[in-house]
Amino acid sequence: MLASERRVYIMKNLYQKGIINIKDIARELNISEITVRRDFEKMELEGKLKRVQGGAALEEALENAELTMQNRLSVHVPKKRLVSEAAADLVQDGDHVFVDAGTTMAPLLDILLLKPVKIVTYNSLIVRNMPNPVAEMFVVGGKYLPHYSMFVGASAQDMLKQFRFNIAFLGCSGVDVEEGVVYTTEMESLLMKKIALERAEKQYLLLDDSKLEKHGFLKFTDLSGFTGIICNRIDNKPYIEKVMWV
């Protein structure tokens, strides 16, 4: 592959992900990590990217990722809190709990940290506010996606496969109620979700009503694959099996 073709591939990945990893690019293009580093160095001199530890990023990705996450954290807060409180009531002392990535899970993490349970997550929001947590926390590590505040990739998947859960709480980007399909937006988080579903005794889908009848980019699973679904109460509720309106 020509250098110009490699750099087109690198830029395409940067625009898709914001931050990319040297090892991933080397593996995907079947080239040495030294070659990738040299490409990054040249592209940084050209002002196309900024090198970071182990990879490269778009300047705007570094500047905007935290702001974007803060904006998402401020949306539908009362609804997310209602859903999280109902979910936390399902957790027993001593449970091993999986918590998905996403801002819907932020208030749930805040509640669960005060319970005598073990929490496993790839959601970096768990480390926002930890004054004196009662819970034991396990954050699986891997490639960091700042736009989503989560760790993903092969190492994160391998680590997640080592756990079993009494209960798993998962989020989504949308639900097609008529078709019974649950969507997500990011391929690597989809793989993490599927592992958690398989490793849990009980699985709950958490969402607020803004996700209803909202199609997404990737099919994650079917609604029938969950033990239950928790959503805030609304007028003109659609019929969904196993749903808990709160």
PDB file of C-alpha atoms in Angstrom:
ATOM      1  CA  MET A   1       0.000   0.000   0.000  1.00  0.00           C
ATOM      2  CA  LEU A   2       1.289   3.448  -0.925  1.00  0.00           C
ATOM      3  CA  ALA A   3       1.961   6.024   1.781  1.00  0.00           C
ATOM      4  CA  SER A   4      -0.778   8.239   0.359  1.00  0.00           C
ATOM      5  CA  GLU A   5      -3.287   5.343   0.571  1.00  0.00           C
ATOM      6  CA  ARG A   6      -2.275   4.618   4.176  1.00  0.00           C
ATOM      7  CA  ARG A   7      -2.825   8.231   5.142  1.00  0.00           C
ATOM      8  CA  VAL A   8      -6.257   8.317   3.515  1.00  0.00           C
ATOM      9  CA  TYR A   9      -7.126   5.226   5.585  1.00  0.00           C
ATOM     10  CA  ILE A  10      -5.775   6.861   8.751  1.00  0.00           C
ATOM     11  CA  MET A  11      -7.801  10.032   8.197  1.00  0.00           C
ATOM     12  CA  LYS A  12     -10.955   8.039   7.459  1.00  0.00           C
ATOM     13  CA  ASN A  13     -10.554   6.212  10.787  1.00  0.00           C
ATOM     14  CA  LEU A  14      -9.839   9.449  12.633  1.00  0.00           C
ATOM     15  CA  TYR A  15     -13.014  11.071  11.327  1.00  0.00           C
ATOM     16  CA  GLN A  16     -15.013   7.995  12.348  1.00  0.00           C
ATOM     17  CA  LYS A  17     -13.518   7.525  15.809  1.00  0.00           C
ATOM     18  CA  GLY A  18     -11.776  10.745  16.839  1.00  0.00           C
ATOM     19  CA  ILE A  19      -8.853   8.814  18.328  1.00  0.00           C
ATOM     20  CA  ILE A  20      -7.023   5.810  16.855  1.00  0.00           C
ATOM     21  CA  ASN A  21      -4.430   3.353  18.136  1.00  0.00           C
ATOM     22  CA  ILE A  22      -1.045   2.594  16.539  1.00  0.00           C
ATOM     23  CA  LYS A  23      -1.345  -1.159  17.125  1.00  0.00           C
ATOM     24  CA  ASP A  24      -4.820  -1.286  15.558  1.00  0.00           C
ATOM     25  CA  ILE A  25      -3.745   0.570  12.408  1.00  0.00           C
ATOM     26  CA  ALA A  26      -0.629  -1.586  12.042  1.00  0.00           C
ATOM     27  CA  ARG A  27      -2.690  -4.765  12.359  1.00  0.00           C
ATOM     28  CA  GLU A  28      -5.461  -3.603  10.018  1.00  0.00           C
ATOM     29  CA  LEU A  29      -3.010  -2.524   7.283  1.00  0.00           C
ATOM     30  CA  ASN A  30      -0.540  -5.363   7.919  1.00  0.00           C
ATOM     31  CA  ILE A  31       2.362  -2.954   8.345  1.00  0.00           C
ATOM     32  CA  SER A  32       4.864  -2.292  11.139  1.00  0.00           C
ATOM     33  CA  GLU A  33       4.109  -0.008  14.062  1.00  0.00           C
ATOM     34  CA  ILE A  34       7.228   1.972  13.097  1.00  0.00           C
ATOM     35  CA  THR A  35       5.643   2.769   9.725  1.00  0.00           C
ATOM     36  CA  VAL A  36       2.456   3.928  11.436  1.00  0.00           C
ATOM     37  CA  ARG A  37       4.445   6.142  13.810  1.00  0.00           C
ATOM     38  CA  ARG A  38       6.261   7.739  10.877  1.00  0.00           C
ATOM     39  CA  ASP A  39       2.946   8.396   9.127  1.00  0.00           C
ATOM     40  CA  PHE A  40       1.589   9.977  12.308  1.00  0.00           C
ATOM     41  CA  GLU A  41       4.694  12.164  12.657  1.00  0.00           C
ATOM     42  CA  LYS A  42       4.432  13.439   9.086  1.00  0.00           C
ATOM     43  CA  MET A  43       0.681  14.012   9.361  1.00  0.00           C
ATOM     44  CA  GLU A  44       1.160  15.915  12.614  1.00  0.00           C
ATOM     45  CA  LEU A  45       3.680  18.217  10.919  1.00  0.00           C
ATOM     46  CA  GLU A  46       1.068  18.796   8.224  1.00  0.00           C
ATOM     47  CA  GLY A  47      -1.467  19.755  10.905  1.00  0.00           C
ATOM     48  CA  LYS A  48      -3.807  16.863  10.126  1.00  0.00           C
ATOM     49  CA  LEU A  49      -3.699  15.168  13.540  1.00  0.00           C
ATOM     50  CA  LYS A  50      -2.142  15.303  16.987  1.00  0.00           C
ATOM     51  CA  ARG A  51      -0.090  12.431  18.330  1.00  0.00           C
ATOM     52  CA  VAL A  52      -1.108  11.098  21.742  1.00  0.00           C
ATOM     53  CA  GLN A  53       0.174   8.240  23.893  1.00  0.00           C
ATOM     54  CA  GLY A  54      -0.078   5.089  21.762  1.00  0.00           C
ATOM     55  CA  GLY A  55      -1.984   6.694  18.914  1.00  0.00           C
ATOM     56  CA  ALA A  56      -3.293   9.851  17.303  1.00  0.00           C
ATOM     57  CA  ALA A  57      -6.334  12.104  17.533  1.00  0.00           C
ATOM     58  CA  LEU A  58      -8.114  14.903  15.782  1.00  0.00           C
ATOM     59  CA  GLU A  59      -7.606  18.174  17.660  1.00  0.00           C
ATOM     60  CA  GLU A  60     -11.354  18.786  17.812  1.00  0.00           C
ATOM     61  CA  ALA A  61     -11.930  15.301  19.187  1.00  0.00           C
ATOM     62  CA  LEU A  62      -9.657  16.010  22.137  1.00  0.00           C
ATOM     63  CA  GLU A  63     -11.225  19.413  22.728  1.00  0.00           C
ATOM     64  CA  ASN A  64     -14.861  18.460  22.257  1.00  0.00           C
ATOM     65  CA  ALA A  65     -15.170  14.925  23.653  1.00  0.00           C
ATOM     66  CA  GLU A  66     -15.551  16.014  27.262  1.00  0.00           C
ATOM     67  CA  LEU A  67     -17.902  18.875  26.378  1.00  0.00           C
ATOM     68  CA  THR A  68     -20.051  16.563  24.248  1.00  0.00           C
ATOM     69  CA  MET A  69     -20.304  14.046  27.075  1.00  0.00           C
ATOM     70  CA  GLN A  70     -21.261  16.772  29.559  1.00  0.00           C
ATOM     71  CA  ASN A  71     -24.009  17.893  27.182  1.00  0.00           C
ATOM     72  CA  ARG A  72     -25.388  14.358  26.942  1.00  0.00           C
ATOM     73  CA  LEU A  73     -25.232  13.929  30.701  1.00  0.00           C
ATOM     74  CA  SER A  74     -27.535  16.946  31.082  1.00  0.00           C
ATOM     75  CA  VAL A  75     -30.302  15.583  28.810  1.00  0.00           C
ATOM     76  CA  HIS A  76     -33.423  13.852  30.266  1.00  0.00           C
ATOM     77  CA  VAL A  77     -31.856  13.757  33.740  1.00  0.00           C
ATOM     78  CA  PRO A  78     -35.112  13.265  35.769  1.00  0.00           C
ATOM     79  CA  LYS A  79     -36.203  10.415  33.481  1.00  0.00           C
ATOM     80  CA  LYS A  80     -32.816   8.710  33.687  1.00  0.00           C
ATOM     81  CA  ARG A  81     -32.898   9.056  37.455  1.00  0.00           C
ATOM     82  CA  LEU A  82     -36.327   7.390  37.689  1.00  0.00           C
ATOM     83  CA  VAL A  83     -35.182   4.514  35.509  1.00  0.00           C
ATOM     84  CA  SER A  84     -31.952   4.124  37.484  1.00  0.00           C
ATOM     85  CA  GLU A  85     -33.721   4.072  40.841  1.00  0.00           C
ATOM     86  CA  ALA A  86     -36.061   1.322  39.638  1.00  0.00           C
ATOM     87  CA  ALA A  87     -33.093  -0.653  38.292  1.00  0.00           C
ATOM     88  CA  ALA A  88     -31.116  -0.294  41.528  1.00  0.00           C
ATOM     89  CA  ASP A  89     -34.069  -1.717  43.476  1.00  0.00           C
ATOM     90  CA  LEU A  90     -33.564  -4.999  41.600  1.00  0.00           C
ATOM     91  CA  VAL A  91     -30.020  -5.375  42.941  1.00  0.00           C
ATOM     92  CA  GLN A  92     -29.418  -7.424  46.074  1.00  0.00           C
ATOM     93  CA  ASP A  93     -26.527  -7.015  48.504  1.00  0.00           C
ATOM     94  CA  GLY A  94     -23.596  -9.103  47.327  1.00  0.00           C
ATOM     95  CA  ASP A  95     -24.693  -9.192  43.684  1.00  0.00           C
ATOM     96  CA  HIS A  96     -22.219  -9.103  40.831  1.00  0.00           C
ATOM     97  CA  VAL A  97     -23.533  -6.392  38.508  1.00  0.00           C
ATOM     98  CA  PHE A  98     -22.659  -5.410  34.957  1.00  0.00           C
ATOM     99  CA  VAL A  99     -23.329  -1.780  33.989  1.00  0.00           C
ATOM    100  CA  ASP A 100     -23.199  -0.738  30.346  1.00  0.00           C
ATOM    101  CA  ALA A 101     -21.616   2.390  28.887  1.00  0.00           C
ATOM    102  CA  GLY A 102     -23.704   5.476  28.142  1.00  0.00           C
ATOM    103  CA  THR A 103     -25.151   8.432  30.008  1.00  0.00           C
ATOM    104  CA  THR A 104     -28.341   6.551  30.950  1.00  0.00           C
ATOM    105  CA  MET A 105     -26.127   4.508  33.264  1.00  0.00           C
ATOM    106  CA  ALA A 106     -24.527   7.488  35.028  1.00  0.00           C
ATOM    107  CA  PRO A 107     -27.184   7.894  37.779  1.00  0.00           C
ATOM    108  CA  LEU A 108     -27.352   4.109  38.186  1.00  0.00           C
ATOM    109  CA  LEU A 109     -23.613   3.978  38.839  1.00  0.00           C
ATOM    110  CA  ASP A 110     -23.970   6.741  41.432  1.00  0.00           C
ATOM    111  CA  ILE A 111     -26.588   4.678  43.294  1.00  0.00           C
ATOM    112  CA  LEU A 112     -24.845   1.319  43.014  1.00  0.00           C
ATOM    113  CA  LEU A 113     -21.560   2.692  44.321  1.00  0.00           C
ATOM    114  CA  LEU A 114     -23.295   3.070  47.683  1.00  0.00           C
ATOM    115  CA  LYS A 115     -24.386  -0.599  47.783  1.00  0.00           C
ATOM    116  CA  PRO A 116     -22.330  -3.603  48.978  1.00  0.00           C
ATOM    117  CA  VAL A 117     -22.040  -5.132  45.487  1.00  0.00           C
ATOM    118  CA  LYS A 118     -19.391  -5.785  42.864  1.00  0.00           C
ATOM    119  CA  ILE A 119     -19.700  -3.648  39.731  1.00  0.00           C
ATOM    120  CA  VAL A 120     -18.068  -4.463  36.407  1.00  0.00           C
ATOM    121  CA  THR A 121     -18.187  -1.889  33.629  1.00  0.00           C
ATOM    122  CA  TYR A 122     -16.340  -0.452  30.646  1.00  0.00           C
ATOM    123  CA  ASN A 123     -17.991   2.907  31.330  1.00  0.00           C
ATOM    124  CA  SER A 124     -15.407   5.489  32.419  1.00  0.00           C
ATOM    125  CA  LEU A 125     -18.140   7.641  33.993  1.00  0.00           C
ATOM    126  CA  ILE A 126     -17.847   5.413  37.055  1.00  0.00           C
ATOM    127  CA  VAL A 127     -14.710   7.313  38.093  1.00  0.00           C
ATOM    128  CA  ARG A 128     -16.330  10.785  37.939  1.00  0.00           C
ATOM    129  CA  ASN A 129     -17.365  11.048  41.574  1.00  0.00           C
ATOM    130  CA  MET A 130     -16.191   8.416  44.022  1.00  0.00           C
ATOM    131  CA  PRO A 131     -16.092  10.033  47.477  1.00  0.00           C
ATOM    132  CA  ASN A 132     -16.258   6.840  49.560  1.00  0.00           C
ATOM    133  CA  PRO A 133     -17.712   4.012  47.468  1.00  0.00           C
ATOM    134  CA  VAL A 134     -19.109   0.986  49.270  1.00  0.00           C
ATOM    135  CA  ALA A 135     -19.139  -1.154  46.132  1.00  0.00           C
ATOM    136  CA  GLU A 136     -16.133  -2.935  44.679  1.00  0.00           C
ATOM    137  CA  MET A 137     -15.436  -1.667  41.169  1.00  0.00           C
ATOM    138  CA  PHE A 138     -13.856  -3.403  38.200  1.00  0.00           C
ATOM    139  CA  VAL A 139     -13.286  -1.245  35.116  1.00  0.00           C
ATOM    140  CA  VAL A 140     -12.214  -3.322  32.120  1.00  0.00           C
ATOM    141  CA  GLY A 141      -9.448  -1.620  30.181  1.00  0.00           C
ATOM    142  CA  GLY A 142      -8.773  -1.281  26.489  1.00  0.00           C
ATOM    143  CA  LYS A 143      -8.913   1.308  23.743  1.00  0.00           C
ATOM    144  CA  TYR A 144     -10.526   4.495  25.050  1.00  0.00           C
ATOM    145  CA  LEU A 145     -13.283   6.198  23.055  1.00  0.00           C
ATOM    146  CA  PRO A 146     -13.622   9.674  24.605  1.00  0.00           C
ATOM    147  CA  HIS A 147     -16.807  10.578  22.723  1.00  0.00           C
ATOM    148  CA  TYR A 148     -18.560   7.680  24.461  1.00  0.00           C
ATOM    149  CA  SER A 149     -16.503   7.632  27.691  1.00  0.00           C
ATOM    150  CA  MET A 150     -15.827   3.926  27.385  1.00  0.00           C
ATOM    151  CA  PHE A 151     -13.091   1.332  26.980  1.00  0.00           C
ATOM    152  CA  VAL A 152     -13.425  -1.188  24.150  1.00  0.00           C
ATOM    153  CA  GLY A 153     -11.384  -3.503  21.965  1.00  0.00           C
ATOM    154  CA  ALA A 154     -10.047  -7.039  22.134  1.00  0.00           C
ATOM    155  CA  SER A 155      -8.409  -6.668  25.558  1.00  0.00           C
ATOM    156  CA  ALA A 156     -11.599  -5.242  27.076  1.00  0.00           C
ATOM    157  CA  GLN A 157     -13.634  -8.071  25.555  1.00  0.00           C
ATOM    158  CA  ASP A 158     -11.237 -10.725  26.869  1.00  0.00           C
ATOM    159  CA  MET A 159     -11.355  -9.240  30.352  1.00  0.00           C
ATOM    160  CA  LEU A 160     -15.155  -9.021  30.354  1.00  0.00           C
ATOM    161  CA  LYS A 161     -15.410 -12.713  29.421  1.00  0.00           C
ATOM    162  CA  GLN A 162     -13.756 -13.623  32.742  1.00  0.00           C
ATOM    163  CA  PHE A 163     -16.765 -12.434  34.776  1.00  0.00           C
ATOM    164  CA  ARG A 164     -20.219 -13.799  35.474  1.00  0.00           C
ATOM    165  CA  PHE A 165     -23.070 -11.569  36.646  1.00  0.00           C
ATOM    166  CA  ASN A 166     -26.211 -11.942  38.690  1.00  0.00           C
ATOM    167  CA  ILE A 167     -27.688  -9.040  36.783  1.00  0.00           C
ATOM    168  CA  ALA A 168     -26.732  -6.869  33.807  1.00  0.00           C
ATOM    169  CA  PHE A 169     -28.062  -3.424  32.921  1.00  0.00           C
ATOM    170  CA  LEU A 170     -27.746  -2.409  29.285  1.00  0.00           C
ATOM    171  CA  GLY A 171     -28.572   0.695  27.306  1.00  0.00           C
ATOM    172  CA  CYS A 172     -29.372   1.368  23.667  1.00  0.00           C
ATOM    173  CA  SER A 173     -29.627   4.123  21.073  1.00  0.00           C
ATOM    174  CA  GLY A 174     -33.154   3.220  20.048  1.00  0.00           C
ATOM    175  CA  VAL A 175     -35.927   0.621  20.040  1.00  0.00           C
ATOM    176  CA  ASP A 176     -38.230  -0.392  17.205  1.00  0.00           C
ATOM    177  CA  VAL A 177     -41.221  -1.487  19.263  1.00  0.00           C
ATOM    178  CA  GLU A 178     -43.169  -2.924  16.328  1.00  0.00           C
ATOM    179  CA  GLU A 179     -40.265  -5.074  15.132  1.00  0.00           C
ATOM    180  CA  GLY A 180     -38.992  -5.775  18.664  1.00  0.00           C
ATOM    181  CA  VAL A 181     -35.463  -4.697  17.743  1.00  0.00           C
ATOM    182  CA  VAL A 182     -32.918  -2.920  19.954  1.00  0.00           C
ATOM    183  CA  TYR A 183     -30.291  -0.696  18.327  1.00  0.00           C
ATOM    184  CA  THR A 184     -26.908   0.716  19.242  1.00  0.00           C
ATOM    185  CA  THR A 185     -24.572   3.100  17.420  1.00  0.00           C
ATOM    186  CA  GLU A 186     -21.048   1.763  17.884  1.00  0.00           C
ATOM    187  CA  MET A 187     -19.736  -1.618  16.713  1.00  0.00           C
ATOM    188  CA  GLU A 188     -17.180  -2.135  19.457  1.00  0.00           C
ATOM    189  CA  SER A 189     -19.652  -1.398  22.240  1.00  0.00           C
ATOM    190  CA  LEU A 190     -22.082  -3.811  20.558  1.00  0.00           C
ATOM    191  CA  LEU A 191     -19.537  -6.592  21.091  1.00  0.00           C
ATOM    192  CA  MET A 192     -19.208  -5.668  24.782  1.00  0.00           C
ATOM    193  CA  LYS A 193     -22.990  -5.680  25.199  1.00  0.00           C
ATOM    194  CA  LYS A 194     -23.322  -9.126  23.636  1.00  0.00           C
ATOM    195  CA  ILE A 195     -20.703 -10.576  25.985  1.00  0.00           C
ATOM    196  CA  ALA A 196     -22.490  -9.093  29.009  1.00  0.00           C
ATOM    197  CA  LEU A 197     -25.830 -10.529  27.864  1.00  0.00           C
ATOM    198  CA  GLU A 198     -24.321 -14.000  27.628  1.00  0.00           C
ATOM    199  CA  ARG A 199     -22.558 -13.775  30.999  1.00  0.00           C
ATOM    200  CA  ALA A 200     -25.543 -12.592  33.068  1.00  0.00           C
ATOM    201  CA  GLU A 201     -28.316 -14.547  34.768  1.00  0.00           C
ATOM    202  CA  LYS A 202     -30.763 -11.631  34.368  1.00  0.00           C
ATOM    203  CA  GLN A 203     -30.607  -8.869  31.767  1.00  0.00           C
ATOM    204  CA  TYR A 204     -32.443  -5.538  31.874  1.00  0.00           C
ATOM    205  CA  LEU A 205     -32.695  -2.898  29.177  1.00  0.00           C
ATOM    206  CA  LEU A 206     -32.758   0.670  30.539  1.00  0.00           C
ATOM    207  CA  LEU A 207     -34.036   3.588  28.456  1.00  0.00           C
ATOM    208  CA  ASP A 208     -36.028   6.795  28.586  1.00  0.00           C
ATOM    209  CA  ASP A 209     -38.960   7.423  26.257  1.00  0.00           C
ATOM    210  CA  SER A 210     -36.822   9.425  23.796  1.00  0.00           C
ATOM    211  CA  LYS A 211     -35.404   6.068  22.630  1.00  0.00           C
ATOM    212  CA  LEU A 212     -38.801   4.545  21.785  1.00  0.00           C
ATOM    213  CA  GLU A 213     -39.535   4.136  18.079  1.00  0.00           C
ATOM    214  CA  LYS A 214     -36.058   5.409  17.335  1.00  0.00           C
ATOM    215  CA  HIS A 215     -34.117   3.380  14.798  1.00  0.00           C
ATOM    216  CA  GLY A 216     -30.368   3.114  15.176  1.00  0.00           C
ATOM    217  CA  PHE A 217     -27.374   2.216  13.070  1.00  0.00           C
ATOM    218  CA  LEU A 218     -26.725  -1.314  14.347  1.00  0.00           C
ATOM    219  CA  LYS A 219     -29.094  -4.007  15.544  1.00  0.00           C
ATOM    220  CA  PHE A 220     -27.929  -5.034  19.000  1.00  0.00           C
ATOM    221  CA  THR A 221     -30.479  -7.715  19.904  1.00  0.00           C
ATOM    222  CA  ASP A 222     -34.215  -8.369  20.198  1.00  0.00           C
ATOM    223  CA  LEU A 223     -36.417  -7.084  23.022  1.00  0.00           C
ATOM    224  CA  SER A 224     -37.279 -10.707  23.763  1.00  0.00           C
ATOM    225  CA  GLY A 225     -33.673 -11.277  24.830  1.00  0.00           C
ATOM    226  CA  PHE A 226     -34.144  -9.312  28.067  1.00  0.00           C
ATOM    227  CA  THR A 227     -35.491 -10.396  31.415  1.00  0.00           C
ATOM    228  CA  GLY A 228     -37.170  -7.002  31.625  1.00  0.00           C
ATOM    229  CA  ILE A 229     -37.255  -3.470  30.241  1.00  0.00           C
ATOM    230  CA  ILE A 230     -37.384  -0.316  32.376  1.00  0.00           C
ATOM    231  CA  CYS A 231     -38.631   2.989  30.936  1.00  0.00           C
ATOM    232  CA  ASN A 232     -40.105   6.172  32.356  1.00  0.00           C
ATOM    233  CA  ARG A 233     -43.909   6.384  32.360  1.00  0.00           C
ATOM    234  CA  ILE A 234     -45.525   8.234  29.451  1.00  0.00           C
ATOM    235  CA  ASP A 235     -48.991   8.873  27.993  1.00  0.00           C
ATOM    236  CA  ASN A 236     -50.060   6.624  25.121  1.00  0.00           C
ATOM    237  CA  LYS A 237     -47.649   3.895  26.137  1.00  0.00           C
ATOM    238  CA  PRO A 238     -46.881   1.367  23.388  1.00  0.00           C
ATOM    239  CA  TYR A 239     -47.376  -2.287  24.231  1.00  0.00           C
ATOM    240  CA  ILE A 240     -44.056  -3.885  25.145  1.00  0.00           C
ATOM    241  CA  GLU A 241     -43.797  -7.264  26.834  1.00  0.00           C
ATOM    242  CA  LYS A 242     -41.949  -7.379  30.159  1.00  0.00           C
ATOM    243  CA  VAL A 243     -41.746  -3.579  30.451  1.00  0.00           C
ATOM    244  CA  MET A 244     -41.747  -1.769  33.785  1.00  0.00           C
ATOM    245  CA  TRP A 245     -43.050   1.815  33.470  1.00  0.00           C
ATOM    246  CA  VAL A 246     -41.671   3.979  36.288  1.00  0.00           C
TER     247      VAL A 246
END
